[in-house]
Amino acid sequence: MALVVNNLVKKYGDFTAVDNLSFSIGQPGVFALLGTNGAGKTTSIRAILGMLTKEDGSVTWKGKDLSVVEEKVGYLAEERGLYAKYTIWEQMLYFAELKGMKRAAATVAIKYWLERLGAYEHIKKRAEQLSKGNQQKVQLAAALIADPELLILDEPLSGLDPVNTDLFKSVIREEIDKGKYIIMSSHQMPTVEEFCTEIVIMHKGRVALQGNLNHIKKGYGRIKLSVKADEDILPLALDCGLVVERQTPNETDFRVGDSSQPEMFLKKALELGITVVKYELREPTLHEIFVEKADGQVRNPLPDSEKAREAIHASESPLAPTDLSDSTNYRAQGGKNNVG
Amino acid sequence: MLVKGWDKVFKFTYIQLLKSKTYIISTVVILVVMFLIAACMNFLPGLLSDTADSQDSASSTVFGGIEKVIINDQSGISPAPDFSFLGELGVDVVMISDGEVEANVNRLSQSSEPEILVELTKEIWGFSLLASRPESITGDDCRAVLGVLNHYVWNSHLVSLGVPADRVDEAWGHVSTQVTVAGEAPHNEIASLMASLLPMLSSIILIIFILSYAQFTGQSIAMEKTSRVMETLLTSVRPMAVILGKSLGVGLASFTQFLILGLGSALVAVVVAPFGILGEVFGMIEVSSESVELIKVAFDEVLVNFNPLAIIWIVLIFILGFFFYSLIAGLFGASVSRIEDLQSAMLPLNLIGIFGFYLAYISPAFSVASEGVNVMERLSYYLPISSPFALPGAILSGTMGTFETLLSVLVLAVCGVLMLMFVARVYEAIILHTGNRIKLGAMLKLAKKK
């Protein structure tokens, strides 16, 4: 294992901000740390980096306690911070030297990353003269400058326009190709699905769901039905036992309670001569899973999801839920930790 | 490990501070103000008299534009004073009788000639010199003439009373009083005065530099925290390295400015002093050889302790003292999450600094009253909050011996290290805190908890 976080606990007085967080990253790639606002993601990241003293638990990198002073760790903080009055060159050089880089190497790296991110023209400007997007580029460059093996990106794409979002994504993709270990915290679920293989969803400081994204989805099964038709299909769908989850002028999403329901619905629709333009029986998206775990019990509980998880869990029982030796192990927290 | 990377923080802090507009402007402004004050004091009187002279094209003398002095002597001094010595200073002297006074006063009131009338009369208390001038002559020039005549008239009076002319200077002396402990050498009065002023002066200079720059450390840390740069820094170095490097960086910048201003002061003194009114005054007034000797002895007595070792001690004390205060300031700076809370957060630092300063500033006065180094003064040499302000003056005035100085510096250094350990403990816990300002009590609890 490259990074192992084991039973991490962080408290502020009587309030437990992070409660027994455990996960591991064995292979290079992107690991997603997800959760609602205040779930404890940033606190977890700070505790992992040693910025905050933890009450309990351990964080190891390649078998040794993780020390950001010894290891080159790149970090893009959620709340961006640059010296407003200093030029980009001055602060980039400072950040590079703090990472132990020599001036010559730092100069090359600064030039490369600022050019790669399209911000080189601003190198002599003070940070306060830059737009928010350009400041974000400088911050990402600062995180990448020392070519860190472990990269932690806290909301890397928030506030970016579509062009710069694509630019940042391409940089992240390059880092994945280089074999970097990346922890990404984001609220943009499509982006997470695009990059991440492993996820942890946190809620109120605790792990709500954890494991390989594909396994998790498969665990839920094809419990979503998206239908688009020229005629009104709602009465028929309800008659078949489907539950409306989301309705737009073009499309309706249903929850499937029984595997026979979608088939029955399609058969009857065709018999009635309804023109079905779209019929998609699918697994839930990460967005839907996230909503369920973070807020789902209140709003949109997925039917039989507990059963689905239990089934998956049982099928992979040789890999115990607490076994951190295999990060691909699907681990349904259920029980105490499952707040969903 | 804990302080790894402090040197990078130190270098960056020092260079950025030296390059900052605030630093450059404050240094230049202080130097310019120093030069202007010295120049104004030295040249302004000369410039003003030049302005008066420009109204009259007459060539100037040592008394500005005055070329002729009309004297009416009613003093009754016998033999009558001979004012012809004024001729050697480029001024014509004309003696007139009592009956000619009124006519000359009337004439001068209408005149713009470079001449004045001086009436010397006998009074109950001694003598009176009254000068009447035309509007074109400045009062300062007249007073310069009267100053010279005053000295000469009294000398003539002493001679008329039978004092031999070659011993008249002795009659201008005075009797000083002094109490010493039996067996101890008596002090030079000027030296005593200078020795008592030196600690106070050094205390004032040191508190200005130490406290103002320590506040800069606090401000800098608060700025890094509130701007969220701190999170980036803490992915490379430990908090202790940040506060250590920052404190030392600001300290060196402070010391650099201290040196620049010191050298600037010396330069201003060298450039300005030989010219203008100072030069004239020193050339004009005859200082008795005894007075010169007295001042020389005083300087020798005061500066006898100003040697390379003393300079090393003072530099060391300045650095350690600054470091101590800077750490406290850094801690208070880290306690705020909003930059607008910084002022109130720094209040305890200012209170501690002012208390330390007054302890260092006032305690020597108590020692004078008790004729020796009292407990309060001794305390001020060993308490880390006051010793940075008290020790330099004590070293220069010879109050502190080498062993005592070493002990005081060691106490200050140990307290600095303990403060660093304390600050690092609390600093780690509060540096990423957001919300309301953390109070001192909460900080102490955190330190205790850790």
mmCIF file of C-alpha atoms in Angstrom, chain B residues 26-203:
data_model
loop_
_atom_site.group_PDB
_atom_site.id
_atom_site.type_symbol
_atom_site.label_atom_id
_atom_site.label_comp_id
_atom_site.label_asym_id
_atom_site.label_seq_id
_atom_site.Cartn_x
_atom_site.Cartn_y
_atom_site.Cartn_z
ATOM 1 C CA SER B 26 10.139 54.425 6.437
ATOM 2 C CA THR B 27 13.946 54.170 6.244
ATOM 3 C CA VAL B 28 14.264 56.976 3.699
ATOM 4 C CA VAL B 29 11.740 59.196 5.492
ATOM 5 C CA ILE B 30 13.512 58.816 8.840
ATOM 6 C CA LEU B 31 16.889 59.589 7.231
ATOM 7 C CA VAL B 32 15.505 62.634 5.412
ATOM 8 C CA VAL B 33 13.762 63.885 8.553
ATOM 9 C CA MET B 34 16.975 63.466 10.546
ATOM 10 C CA PHE B 35 18.923 65.372 7.921
ATOM 11 C CA LEU B 36 16.308 68.104 7.643
ATOM 12 C CA ILE B 37 16.098 68.631 11.390
ATOM 13 C CA ALA B 38 19.891 68.845 11.687
ATOM 14 C CA ALA B 39 20.131 71.082 8.640
ATOM 15 C CA CYS B 40 17.313 73.357 9.760
ATOM 16 C CA MET B 41 18.815 73.791 13.205
ATOM 17 C CA ASN B 42 22.170 74.519 11.629
ATOM 18 C CA PHE B 43 21.381 76.508 8.521
ATOM 19 C CA LEU B 44 18.019 78.171 9.100
ATOM 20 C CA PRO B 45 19.293 81.038 11.260
ATOM 21 C CA GLY B 46 21.933 81.701 8.646
ATOM 22 C CA LEU B 47 19.398 81.573 5.835
ATOM 23 C CA LEU B 48 17.072 83.969 7.686
ATOM 24 C CA SER B 49 19.842 86.486 8.264
ATOM 25 C CA ASP B 50 20.827 86.069 4.618
ATOM 26 C CA THR B 51 17.289 87.079 3.719
ATOM 27 C CA ALA B 52 17.643 90.207 5.829
ATOM 28 C CA ASP B 53 20.996 90.883 4.291
ATOM 29 C CA SER B 54 19.587 90.589 0.814
ATOM 30 C CA GLN B 55 17.504 93.682 1.488
ATOM 31 C CA ASP B 56 20.749 95.509 2.007
ATOM 32 C CA SER B 57 23.576 94.960 -0.376
ATOM 33 C CA ALA B 58 26.174 95.663 2.305
ATOM 34 C CA SER B 59 28.770 92.950 2.815
ATOM 35 C CA SER B 60 28.007 90.728 5.788
ATOM 36 C CA THR B 61 30.175 90.502 8.905
ATOM 37 C CA VAL B 62 30.269 87.902 11.698
ATOM 38 C CA PHE B 63 27.246 89.797 13.061
ATOM 39 C CA GLY B 64 25.200 89.394 9.914
ATOM 40 C CA GLY B 65 24.664 92.774 8.231
ATOM 41 C CA ILE B 66 25.876 95.007 11.074
ATOM 42 C CA GLU B 67 28.798 97.148 9.994
ATOM 43 C CA LYS B 68 28.735 99.885 12.636
ATOM 44 C CA VAL B 69 27.974 99.906 16.367
ATOM 45 C CA ILE B 70 27.283 103.266 18.049
ATOM 46 C CA ILE B 71 27.894 103.000 21.801
ATOM 47 C CA ASN B 72 26.752 105.277 24.627
ATOM 48 C CA ASP B 73 28.566 104.251 27.800
ATOM 49 C CA GLN B 74 26.835 105.345 31.031
ATOM 50 C CA SER B 75 28.186 102.426 33.118
ATOM 51 C CA GLY B 76 30.642 104.402 35.159
ATOM 52 C CA ILE B 77 33.138 101.535 34.923
ATOM 53 C CA SER B 78 36.607 102.838 35.458
ATOM 54 C CA PRO B 79 38.762 102.540 33.501
ATOM 55 C CA ALA B 80 36.066 102.724 30.783
ATOM 56 C CA PRO B 81 35.749 99.593 28.605
ATOM 57 C CA ASP B 82 37.607 99.796 25.307
ATOM 58 C CA PHE B 83 35.253 98.539 22.598
ATOM 59 C CA SER B 84 37.736 98.926 19.782
ATOM 60 C CA PHE B 85 38.195 95.101 19.676
ATOM 61 C CA LEU B 86 34.995 95.021 17.619
ATOM 62 C CA GLY B 87 37.012 96.515 14.789
ATOM 63 C CA GLU B 88 38.880 93.180 14.533
ATOM 64 C CA LEU B 89 35.526 91.526 13.831
ATOM 65 C CA GLY B 90 34.849 93.923 10.944
ATOM 66 C CA VAL B 91 32.606 96.335 12.800
ATOM 67 C CA ASP B 92 33.207 100.077 13.165
ATOM 68 C CA VAL B 93 32.737 101.452 16.674
ATOM 69 C CA VAL B 94 31.577 105.039 17.350
ATOM 70 C CA MET B 95 31.326 106.287 20.945
ATOM 71 C CA ILE B 96 28.687 108.982 21.576
ATOM 72 C CA SER B 97 27.738 111.156 24.544
ATOM 73 C CA ASP B 98 24.399 111.087 26.429
ATOM 74 C CA GLY B 99 23.132 114.142 24.525
ATOM 75 C CA GLU B 100 23.570 112.462 21.151
ATOM 76 C CA VAL B 101 21.476 109.370 22.019
ATOM 77 C CA GLU B 102 18.028 110.768 21.152
ATOM 78 C CA ALA B 103 19.150 112.138 17.803
ATOM 79 C CA ASN B 104 20.731 108.789 16.871
ATOM 80 C CA VAL B 105 17.618 106.845 17.917
ATOM 81 C CA ASN B 106 15.485 109.120 15.704
ATOM 82 C CA ARG B 107 17.894 108.751 12.843
ATOM 83 C CA LEU B 108 18.000 104.912 13.092
ATOM 84 C CA SER B 109 14.213 104.708 13.144
ATOM 85 C CA GLN B 110 14.195 106.289 9.683
ATOM 86 C CA SER B 111 17.379 104.632 8.445
ATOM 87 C CA SER B 112 18.204 101.423 6.617
ATOM 88 C CA GLU B 113 21.947 101.730 7.213
ATOM 89 C CA PRO B 114 23.725 98.612 8.664
ATOM 90 C CA GLU B 115 24.289 100.157 12.080
ATOM 91 C CA ILE B 116 22.888 99.852 15.596
ATOM 92 C CA LEU B 117 22.942 101.917 18.783
ATOM 93 C CA VAL B 118 23.933 100.285 22.106
ATOM 94 C CA GLU B 119 23.286 102.031 25.454
ATOM 95 C CA LEU B 120 25.291 100.696 28.408
ATOM 96 C CA THR B 121 23.840 101.730 31.766
ATOM 97 C CA LYS B 122 24.487 100.936 35.435
ATOM 98 C CA GLU B 123 21.615 99.135 37.196
ATOM 99 C CA ILE B 124 20.956 97.832 40.733
ATOM 100 C CA TRP B 125 21.673 94.263 39.684
ATOM 101 C CA GLY B 126 24.686 95.174 37.579
ATOM 102 C CA PHE B 127 24.562 96.597 34.065
ATOM 103 C CA SER B 128 22.142 96.843 31.172
ATOM 104 C CA LEU B 129 22.823 96.754 27.442
ATOM 105 C CA LEU B 130 20.001 98.158 25.261
ATOM 106 C CA ALA B 131 20.323 97.877 21.491
ATOM 107 C CA SER B 132 18.239 99.986 19.068
ATOM 108 C CA ARG B 133 18.185 98.802 15.459
ATOM 109 C CA PRO B 134 16.700 99.851 12.156
ATOM 110 C CA GLU B 135 14.129 97.425 10.756
ATOM 111 C CA SER B 136 16.640 96.181 8.197
ATOM 112 C CA ILE B 137 18.814 94.609 10.920
ATOM 113 C CA THR B 138 17.634 91.347 12.511
ATOM 114 C CA GLY B 139 17.165 90.952 16.248
ATOM 115 C CA ASP B 140 19.388 87.851 16.201
ATOM 116 C CA ASP B 141 22.320 89.846 14.795
ATOM 117 C CA CYS B 142 21.837 92.462 17.514
ATOM 118 C CA ARG B 143 21.728 89.787 20.194
ATOM 119 C CA ALA B 144 24.965 88.301 18.830
ATOM 120 C CA VAL B 145 26.637 91.730 19.305
ATOM 121 C CA LEU B 146 25.174 92.101 22.810
ATOM 122 C CA GLY B 147 26.356 88.607 23.708
ATOM 123 C CA VAL B 148 29.917 89.559 22.932
ATOM 124 C CA LEU B 149 29.623 92.990 24.645
ATOM 125 C CA ASN B 150 27.988 91.457 27.732
ATOM 126 C CA HIS B 151 30.983 89.185 28.313
ATOM 127 C CA TYR B 152 33.412 92.054 27.707
ATOM 128 C CA VAL B 153 31.572 94.558 29.965
ATOM 129 C CA TRP B 154 31.558 92.138 32.922
ATOM 130 C CA ASN B 155 35.252 91.405 32.408
ATOM 131 C CA SER B 156 35.940 95.183 32.437
ATOM 132 C CA HIS B 157 33.852 95.522 35.608
ATOM 133 C CA LEU B 158 35.886 92.777 37.305
ATOM 134 C CA VAL B 159 39.114 94.509 36.292
ATOM 135 C CA SER B 160 37.758 97.805 37.683
ATOM 136 C CA LEU B 161 37.133 95.980 40.968
ATOM 137 C CA GLY B 162 40.782 94.962 41.099
ATOM 138 C CA VAL B 163 40.790 91.485 39.566
ATOM 139 C CA PRO B 164 44.006 91.088 37.580
ATOM 140 C CA ALA B 165 43.216 90.988 33.857
ATOM 141 C CA ASP B 166 44.934 87.607 33.386
ATOM 142 C CA ARG B 167 42.774 85.978 36.091
ATOM 143 C CA VAL B 168 39.401 87.337 34.992
ATOM 144 C CA ASP B 169 38.392 83.946 33.471
ATOM 145 C CA GLU B 170 38.659 82.324 36.878
ATOM 146 C CA ALA B 171 36.025 84.713 38.184
ATOM 147 C CA TRP B 172 33.508 83.242 35.719
ATOM 148 C CA GLY B 173 33.677 79.793 37.324
ATOM 149 C CA HIS B 174 31.176 78.215 39.699
ATOM 150 C CA VAL B 175 31.169 75.864 42.657
ATOM 151 C CA SER B 176 29.838 72.351 42.106
ATOM 152 C CA THR B 177 28.518 70.047 44.826
ATOM 153 C CA GLN B 178 28.788 66.287 44.978
ATOM 154 C CA VAL B 179 28.450 63.465 47.490
ATOM 155 C CA THR B 180 30.507 60.299 47.156
ATOM 156 C CA VAL B 181 30.997 57.149 49.188
ATOM 157 C CA ALA B 182 34.204 57.428 51.181
ATOM 158 C CA GLY B 183 37.054 55.918 49.226
ATOM 159 C CA GLU B 184 35.368 56.159 45.828
ATOM 160 C CA ALA B 185 36.639 58.576 43.196
ATOM 161 C CA PRO B 186 34.362 61.576 42.617
ATOM 162 C CA HIS B 187 32.383 61.586 39.371
ATOM 163 C CA ASN B 188 32.675 63.994 36.546
ATOM 164 C CA GLU B 189 29.360 65.893 36.617
ATOM 165 C CA ILE B 190 28.855 65.909 32.871
ATOM 166 C CA ALA B 191 29.778 62.254 32.764
ATOM 167 C CA SER B 192 27.231 61.494 35.492
ATOM 168 C CA LEU B 193 24.559 63.337 33.556
ATOM 169 C CA MET B 194 25.421 61.522 30.342
ATOM 170 C CA ALA B 195 25.595 58.190 32.159
ATOM 171 C CA SER B 196 22.112 58.686 33.598
ATOM 172 C CA LEU B 197 20.674 59.692 30.231
ATOM 173 C CA LEU B 198 22.277 56.831 28.302
ATOM 174 C CA PRO B 199 20.122 53.968 29.704
ATOM 175 C CA MET B 200 16.987 56.003 29.161
ATOM 176 C CA LEU B 201 17.945 56.905 25.616
ATOM 177 C CA SER B 202 18.891 53.329 24.741
ATOM 178 C CA SER B 203 15.641 52.043 26.291
#
